[in-house]
Coordinates of C-alpha atoms in Angstrom, one line a residue:
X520 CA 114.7 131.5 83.8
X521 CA 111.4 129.8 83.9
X522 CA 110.5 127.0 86.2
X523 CA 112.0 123.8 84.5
X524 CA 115.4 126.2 84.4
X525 CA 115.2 126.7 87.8
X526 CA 114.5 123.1 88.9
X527 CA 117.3 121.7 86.9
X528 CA 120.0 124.4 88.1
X529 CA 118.7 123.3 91.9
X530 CA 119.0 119.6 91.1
X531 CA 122.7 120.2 89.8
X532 CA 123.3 122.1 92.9
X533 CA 122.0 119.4 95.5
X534 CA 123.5 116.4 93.6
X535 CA 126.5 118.1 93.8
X536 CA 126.6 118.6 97.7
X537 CA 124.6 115.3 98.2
X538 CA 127.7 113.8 96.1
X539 CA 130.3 115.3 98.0
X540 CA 129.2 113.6 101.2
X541 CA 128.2 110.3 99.3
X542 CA 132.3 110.1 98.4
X543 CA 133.1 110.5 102.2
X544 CA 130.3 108.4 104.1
X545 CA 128.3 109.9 106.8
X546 CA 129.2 109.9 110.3
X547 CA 127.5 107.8 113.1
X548 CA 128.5 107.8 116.9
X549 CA 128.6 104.0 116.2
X550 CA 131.7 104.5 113.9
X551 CA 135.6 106.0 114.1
X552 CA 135.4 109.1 112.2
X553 CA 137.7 111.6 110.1
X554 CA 137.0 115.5 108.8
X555 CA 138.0 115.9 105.3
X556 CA 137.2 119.4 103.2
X557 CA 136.4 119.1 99.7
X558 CA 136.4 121.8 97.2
X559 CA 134.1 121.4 93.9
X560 CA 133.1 123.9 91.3
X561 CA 129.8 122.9 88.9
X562 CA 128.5 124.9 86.1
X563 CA 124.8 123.6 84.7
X564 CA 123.5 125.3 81.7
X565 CA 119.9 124.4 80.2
X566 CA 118.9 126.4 77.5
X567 CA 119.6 129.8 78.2
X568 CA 119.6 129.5 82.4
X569 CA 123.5 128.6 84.0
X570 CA 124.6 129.1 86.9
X571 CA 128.3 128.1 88.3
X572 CA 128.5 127.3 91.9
X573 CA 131.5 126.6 94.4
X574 CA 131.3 124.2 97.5
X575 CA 133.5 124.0 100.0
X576 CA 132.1 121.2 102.2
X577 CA 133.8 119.9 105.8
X578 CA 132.6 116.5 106.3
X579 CA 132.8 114.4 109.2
X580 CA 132.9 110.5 108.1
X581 CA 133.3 107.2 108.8
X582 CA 135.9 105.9 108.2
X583 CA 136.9 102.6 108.1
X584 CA 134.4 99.6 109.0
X585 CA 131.4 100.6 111.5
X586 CA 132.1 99.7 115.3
X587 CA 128.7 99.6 116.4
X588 CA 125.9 97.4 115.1
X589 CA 125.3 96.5 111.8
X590 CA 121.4 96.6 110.3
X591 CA 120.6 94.3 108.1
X592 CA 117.3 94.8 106.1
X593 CA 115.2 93.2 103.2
X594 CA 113.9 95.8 100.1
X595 CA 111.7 94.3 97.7
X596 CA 110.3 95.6 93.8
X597 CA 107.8 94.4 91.7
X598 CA 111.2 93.6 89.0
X599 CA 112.5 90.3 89.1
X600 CA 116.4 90.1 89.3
X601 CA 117.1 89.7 85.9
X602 CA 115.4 92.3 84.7
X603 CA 117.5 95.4 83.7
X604 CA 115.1 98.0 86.2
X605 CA 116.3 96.1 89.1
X606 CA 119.9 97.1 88.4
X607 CA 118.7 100.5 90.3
X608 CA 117.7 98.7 93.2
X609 CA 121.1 97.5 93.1
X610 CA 123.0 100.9 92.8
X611 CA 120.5 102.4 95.8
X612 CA 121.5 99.4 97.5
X613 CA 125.5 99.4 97.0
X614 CA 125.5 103.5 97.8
X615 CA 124.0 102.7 101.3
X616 CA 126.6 100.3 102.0
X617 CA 129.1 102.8 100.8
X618 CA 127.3 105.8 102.8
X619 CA 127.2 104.6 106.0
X620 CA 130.7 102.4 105.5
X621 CA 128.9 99.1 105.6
X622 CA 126.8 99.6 108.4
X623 CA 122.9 99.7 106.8
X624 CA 122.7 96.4 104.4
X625 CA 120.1 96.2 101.8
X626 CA 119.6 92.5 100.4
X627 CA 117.1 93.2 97.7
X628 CA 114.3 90.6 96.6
X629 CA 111.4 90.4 94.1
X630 CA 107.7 90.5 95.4
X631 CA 107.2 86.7 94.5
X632 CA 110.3 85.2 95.8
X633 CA 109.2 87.0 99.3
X634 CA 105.6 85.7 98.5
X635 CA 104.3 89.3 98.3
X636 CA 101.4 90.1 96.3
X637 CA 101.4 93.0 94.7
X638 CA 98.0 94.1 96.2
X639 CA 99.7 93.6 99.5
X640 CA 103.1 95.6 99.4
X641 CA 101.5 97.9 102.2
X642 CA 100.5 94.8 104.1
X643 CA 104.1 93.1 103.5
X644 CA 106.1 95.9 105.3
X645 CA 103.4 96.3 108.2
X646 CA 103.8 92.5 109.5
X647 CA 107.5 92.8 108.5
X648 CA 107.6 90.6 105.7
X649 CA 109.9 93.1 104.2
X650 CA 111.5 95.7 106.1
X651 CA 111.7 98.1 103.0
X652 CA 110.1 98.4 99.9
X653 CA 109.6 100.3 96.2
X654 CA 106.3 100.5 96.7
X655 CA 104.2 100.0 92.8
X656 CA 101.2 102.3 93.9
X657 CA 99.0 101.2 90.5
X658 CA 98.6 97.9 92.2
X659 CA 97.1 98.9 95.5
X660 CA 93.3 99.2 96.9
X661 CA 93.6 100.8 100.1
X662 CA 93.1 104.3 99.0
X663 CA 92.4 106.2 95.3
X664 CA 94.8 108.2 96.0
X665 CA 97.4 104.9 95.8
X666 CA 96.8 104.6 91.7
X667 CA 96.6 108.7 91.1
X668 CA 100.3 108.3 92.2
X669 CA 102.0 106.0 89.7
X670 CA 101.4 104.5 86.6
X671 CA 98.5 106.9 84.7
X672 CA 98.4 109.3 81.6
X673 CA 99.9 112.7 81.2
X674 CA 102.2 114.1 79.3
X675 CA 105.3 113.6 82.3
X676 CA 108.0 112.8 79.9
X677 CA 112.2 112.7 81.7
X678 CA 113.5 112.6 85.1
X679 CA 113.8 116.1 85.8
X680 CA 109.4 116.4 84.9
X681 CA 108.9 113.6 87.3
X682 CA 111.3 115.4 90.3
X683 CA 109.2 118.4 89.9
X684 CA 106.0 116.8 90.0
X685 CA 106.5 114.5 93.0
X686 CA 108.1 117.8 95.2
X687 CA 104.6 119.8 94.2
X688 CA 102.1 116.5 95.4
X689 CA 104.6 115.0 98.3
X690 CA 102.6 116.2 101.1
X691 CA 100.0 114.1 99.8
X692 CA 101.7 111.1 99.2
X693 CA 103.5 111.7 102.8
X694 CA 100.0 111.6 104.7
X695 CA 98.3 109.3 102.4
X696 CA 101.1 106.4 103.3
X697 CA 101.0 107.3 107.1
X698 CA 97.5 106.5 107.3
X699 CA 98.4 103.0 106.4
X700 CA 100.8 102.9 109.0
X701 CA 104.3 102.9 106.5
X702 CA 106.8 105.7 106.1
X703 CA 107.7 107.3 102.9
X704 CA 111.5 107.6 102.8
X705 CA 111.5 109.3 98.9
X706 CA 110.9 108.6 95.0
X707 CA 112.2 106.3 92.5
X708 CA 111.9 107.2 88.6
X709 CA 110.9 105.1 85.8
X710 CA 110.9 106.3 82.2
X711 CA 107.7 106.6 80.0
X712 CA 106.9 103.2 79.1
X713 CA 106.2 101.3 75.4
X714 CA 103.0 99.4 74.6
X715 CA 103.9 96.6 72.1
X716 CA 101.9 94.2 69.9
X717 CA 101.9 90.6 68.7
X718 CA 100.3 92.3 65.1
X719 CA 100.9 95.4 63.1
X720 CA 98.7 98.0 64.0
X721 CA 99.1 101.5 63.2
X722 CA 96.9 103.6 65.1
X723 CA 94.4 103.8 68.1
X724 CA 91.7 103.0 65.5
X725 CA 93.6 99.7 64.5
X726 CA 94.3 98.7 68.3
X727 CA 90.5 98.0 68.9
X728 CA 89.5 94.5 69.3
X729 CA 93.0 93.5 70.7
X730 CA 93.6 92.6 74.6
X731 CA 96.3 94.6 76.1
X732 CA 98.0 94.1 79.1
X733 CA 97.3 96.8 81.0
X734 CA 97.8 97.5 85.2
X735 CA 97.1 100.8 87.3
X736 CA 94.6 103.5 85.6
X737 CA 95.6 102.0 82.4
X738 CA 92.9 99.7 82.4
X739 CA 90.2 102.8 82.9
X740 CA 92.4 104.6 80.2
X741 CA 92.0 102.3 77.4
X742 CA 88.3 101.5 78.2
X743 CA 87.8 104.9 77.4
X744 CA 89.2 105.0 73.9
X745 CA 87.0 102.0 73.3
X746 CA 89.8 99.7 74.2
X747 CA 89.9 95.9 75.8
X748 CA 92.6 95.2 78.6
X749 CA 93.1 92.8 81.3
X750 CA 95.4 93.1 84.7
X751 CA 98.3 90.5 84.7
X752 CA 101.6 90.3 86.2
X753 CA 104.7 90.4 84.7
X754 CA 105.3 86.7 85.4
X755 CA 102.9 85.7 82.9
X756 CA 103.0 87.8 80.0
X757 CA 105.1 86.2 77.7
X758 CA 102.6 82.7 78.4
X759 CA 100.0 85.1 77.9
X760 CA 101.8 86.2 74.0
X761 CA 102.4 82.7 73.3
X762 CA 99.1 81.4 74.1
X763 CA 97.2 84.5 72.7
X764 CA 95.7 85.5 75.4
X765 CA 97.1 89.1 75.4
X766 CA 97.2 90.9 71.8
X767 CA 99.6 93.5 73.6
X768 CA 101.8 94.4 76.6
X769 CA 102.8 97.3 78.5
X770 CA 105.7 96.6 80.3
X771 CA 108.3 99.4 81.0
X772 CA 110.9 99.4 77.8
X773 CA 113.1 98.0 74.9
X774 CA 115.0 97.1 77.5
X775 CA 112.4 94.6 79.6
X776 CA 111.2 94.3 76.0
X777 CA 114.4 92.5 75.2
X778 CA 115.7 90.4 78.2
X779 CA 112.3 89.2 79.1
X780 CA 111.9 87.7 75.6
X781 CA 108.6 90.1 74.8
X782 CA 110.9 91.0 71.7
X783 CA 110.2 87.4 70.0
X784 CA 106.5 87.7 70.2
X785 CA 105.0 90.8 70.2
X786 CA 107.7 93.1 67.1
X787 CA 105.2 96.1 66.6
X788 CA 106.3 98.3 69.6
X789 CA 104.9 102.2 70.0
X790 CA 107.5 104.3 71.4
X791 CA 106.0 107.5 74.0
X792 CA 106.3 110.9 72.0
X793 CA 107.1 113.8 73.9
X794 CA 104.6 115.9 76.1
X795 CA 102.3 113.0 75.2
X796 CA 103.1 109.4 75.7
X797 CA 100.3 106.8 75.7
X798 CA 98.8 104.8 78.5
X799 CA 102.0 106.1 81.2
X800 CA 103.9 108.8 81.4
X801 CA 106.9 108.7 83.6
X802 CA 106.2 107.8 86.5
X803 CA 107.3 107.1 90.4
X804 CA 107.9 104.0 92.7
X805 CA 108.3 104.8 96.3
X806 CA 110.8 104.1 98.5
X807 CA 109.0 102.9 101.8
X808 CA 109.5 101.6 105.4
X809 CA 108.3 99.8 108.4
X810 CA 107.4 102.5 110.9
X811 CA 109.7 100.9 114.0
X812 CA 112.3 99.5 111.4
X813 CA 112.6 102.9 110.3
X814 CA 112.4 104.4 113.5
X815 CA 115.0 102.7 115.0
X816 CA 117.5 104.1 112.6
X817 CA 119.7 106.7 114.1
X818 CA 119.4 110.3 112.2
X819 CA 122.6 109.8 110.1
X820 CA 121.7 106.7 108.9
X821 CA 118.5 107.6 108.0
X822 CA 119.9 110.6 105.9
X823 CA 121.9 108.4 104.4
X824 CA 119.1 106.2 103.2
X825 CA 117.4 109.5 101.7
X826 CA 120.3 110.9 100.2
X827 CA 121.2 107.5 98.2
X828 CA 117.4 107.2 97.1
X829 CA 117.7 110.6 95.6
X830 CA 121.0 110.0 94.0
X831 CA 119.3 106.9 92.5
X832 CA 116.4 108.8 91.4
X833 CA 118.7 110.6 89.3
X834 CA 121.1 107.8 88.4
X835 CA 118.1 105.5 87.5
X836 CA 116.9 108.3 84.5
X837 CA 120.4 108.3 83.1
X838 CA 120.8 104.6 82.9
X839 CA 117.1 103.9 81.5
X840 CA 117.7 106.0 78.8
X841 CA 121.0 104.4 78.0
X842 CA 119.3 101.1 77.9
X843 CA 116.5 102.1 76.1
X844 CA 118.6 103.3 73.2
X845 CA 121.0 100.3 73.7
X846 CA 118.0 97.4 73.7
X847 CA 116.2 99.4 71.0
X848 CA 118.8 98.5 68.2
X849 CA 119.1 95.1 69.5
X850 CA 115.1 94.6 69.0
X851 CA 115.3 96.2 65.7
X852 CA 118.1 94.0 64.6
X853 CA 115.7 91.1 65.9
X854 CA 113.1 91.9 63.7
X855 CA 111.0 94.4 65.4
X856 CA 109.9 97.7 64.4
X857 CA 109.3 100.8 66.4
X858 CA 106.2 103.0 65.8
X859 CA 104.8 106.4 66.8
X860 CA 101.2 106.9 67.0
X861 CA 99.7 109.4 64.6
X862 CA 99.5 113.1 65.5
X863 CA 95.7 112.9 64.9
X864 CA 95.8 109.9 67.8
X865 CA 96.9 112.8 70.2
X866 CA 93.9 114.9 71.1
X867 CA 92.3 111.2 71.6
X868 CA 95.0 110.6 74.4
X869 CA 94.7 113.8 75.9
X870 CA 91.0 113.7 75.7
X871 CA 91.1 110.4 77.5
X872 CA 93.5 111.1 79.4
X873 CA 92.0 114.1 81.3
X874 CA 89.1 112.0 82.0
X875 CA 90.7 109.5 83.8
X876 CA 92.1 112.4 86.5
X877 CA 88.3 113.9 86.3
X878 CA 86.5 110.6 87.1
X879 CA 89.6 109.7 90.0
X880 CA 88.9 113.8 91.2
X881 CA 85.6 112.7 92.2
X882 CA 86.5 109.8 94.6
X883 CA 87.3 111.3 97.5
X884 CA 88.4 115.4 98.4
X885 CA 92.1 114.2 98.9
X886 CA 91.5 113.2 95.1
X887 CA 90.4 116.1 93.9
X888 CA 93.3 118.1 95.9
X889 CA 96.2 115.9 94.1
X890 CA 93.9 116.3 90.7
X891 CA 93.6 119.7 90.7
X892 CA 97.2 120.3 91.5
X893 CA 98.3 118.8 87.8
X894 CA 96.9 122.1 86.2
X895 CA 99.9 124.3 87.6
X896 CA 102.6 121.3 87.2
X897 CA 101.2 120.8 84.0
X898 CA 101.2 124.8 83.3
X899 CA 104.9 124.9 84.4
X900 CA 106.5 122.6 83.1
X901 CA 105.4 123.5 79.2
X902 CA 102.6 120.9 79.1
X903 CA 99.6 123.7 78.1
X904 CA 97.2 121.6 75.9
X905 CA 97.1 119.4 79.3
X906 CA 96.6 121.6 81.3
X907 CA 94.2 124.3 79.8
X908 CA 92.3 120.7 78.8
X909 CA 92.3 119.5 82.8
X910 CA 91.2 122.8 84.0
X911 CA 88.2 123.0 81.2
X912 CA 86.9 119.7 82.6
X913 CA 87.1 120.0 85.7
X914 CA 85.0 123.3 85.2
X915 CA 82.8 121.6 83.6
X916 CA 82.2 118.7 86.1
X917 CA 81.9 121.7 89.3
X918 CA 85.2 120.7 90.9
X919 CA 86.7 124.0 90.7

């Protein structure tokens, strides 16, 4: 069983226990509670691992609605409502409720209609703006460790790549978001994203000469395959397609792609391949909190909050990839086509790629920790020409 095997058969097993409670609640002193025993038996098999495992789980619950006090808390994203990514937001948000029988309340929010920038997401749960958040890394300056974290190249490429990942660097992220005075309470997972364009283009070589939305490491990853991009919120991308002032966007899927109204403009639309991607892999938001907001929580609660982020974690790579197939055929049927870069495009991305970890290696020694943990992750999870490329350049620079 090698390690993917492994991680998948433990994911099965935790969702599985994690579930069992989820269906009950979690007790709180604040609350009436019941003991109910539940049963289950799961069998996983990928490839040629499987494993079949019986719980028998006694659960203490609440039951009914809470007796003690209710919390009542803001959680902001960088989606806006009516995008289809913030309907995980909402499913982390109604399993709370349904966790801890109504008594933690999520009412979740956009960063503009709470007048956050998104430069300032750290900032915003400090002073309280928002008591919670899904914190976008790529957009924030404190630390370059922020932007190593989200939103860069690699070859990342479901949920279960992303899980792995985050449990092999979470120390990091853990301490680098205490020393900015929030708490990490756990992941969330986005899919690899598309890049589309207002033009045909066929290939890297075609793509030069065109402005392309870009945010995070992006930008540094396009400037080195002798690209142009510019920074711009979601917001104003589709003024920006009308107008011409972007050539190209990078935002999430066929699925933004198609509610947003991207579709109508920009119909040439590069899909991620496998082990490769483009500009993003898949990648993490991260569930955060206000230190005494957080701390005031009592233990079950708390747990609670983890166990549903977790749950969505999961939840949020099924439904993505439902909607990605779903708002794919609707775009198509609109007139857009779907396009895979060339293989000979690959070693370019790979090339570049690497260099963007090699030059962020060298910023600080927490950098170069994180950086140089991507050739075992890599190495594990199947991702060779990565890693053996990451470990030859950072050789060659001196870092290891």
């Amino acid at each position: 069983m090698n390690t993917r095997e492994k991680a998948l058969v433990a994911v099965a097993i935790i969702l599985l226990v994690i579930g069992i409670a989820a269906g009950y609640g979690i007790g709180s002193s604040a609350a009436p509670v019941k003991t109910v025993t539940e049963t289950a038996t799961v069998t996983t098999t990928v490839g040629k691992a499987a494993a079949t495992v019986t719980v028998t789980k006694t659960v203490t619950a609440a039951g009914g609605k809470p007796a003690g006090k209710t919390y009542k808390f803001k959680i902001f994203t960088v989606f806006g409502k009516g995008d289809p990514y913030f309907n995980d937001i909402k499913y982390f948000v109604s399993l709370v409720k349904n966790l801890t029988n109504g008594a933690v309340v999520f009412e979740p929010y956009s960063c503009p209609e709470l007048g956050i920038k998104l430069a300032e997401q750290l900032r915003a749960l400090k002073a309280g703006t928002s008591e919670f958040g899904l914190v976008s890394t790529a957009f924030l300056p404190e630390d370059p460790v922020f932007p190593l974290t989200s939103s860069k190249p690699g070859p990342l490429s479901d949920v279960y790549d992303l899980y792995y990942y985050i449990k092999e660097e979470e120390d990091i992220i853990v301490k680098t978001f205490n020393k900015f005075g929030v708490v990490y309470v756990g992941p969330m997972y986005y899919r690899p994203e598309t890049v589309a364009f207002r033009v045909p283009v066929h290939s890297i070589a075609d793509m030069k000469g065109k402005i392309i939305r870009s945010a995070g490491l992006a930008a540094t990853f396009y400037k080195l395959l002798g690209l142009e991009s510019v920074v711009m919120p979601g917001g104003e991308l589709y003024t920006a397609l009308q107008t011409g002032s972007v050539d190209a966007l990078e935002w999430t899927d066929w699925s933004s792609h198609y509610v947003n109204g991207f579709y109508e403009l920009a119909k040439y639309v590069f899909e991620p391949v496998r082990g490769v991607n483009f500009h993003s892999e898949a990648y993490p938001m991260y569930l955060c909190a206000n230190p005494d907001v957080w701390n005031s929580l009592p233990e079950d609660y708390k747990r609670a909050i983890r166990a549903a982020i977790y749950l969505t974690f999961f939840h949020a790579g099924y439904r993505q990839d439902k909607a990605y197939q779903y708002y794919k055929q609707k775009c198509i049927k609109a007139g857009n086509v779907a396009l895979k870069l060339p293989e000979e495009d690959f070693k370019k991305i790979i090339e570049a790629g690497v260099q963007v970890y090699i030059i962020m290696a060298k910023k600080s020694p927490t950098c170069l920790e994180y950086v140089k943990r991507h050739i075992h992750i890599w190495r594990d999870l199947g991702y060779v020409e990565w890693a053996n490329a990451l470990e030859q350049a950072m050789k060659k620079n001196g870092l290891i």
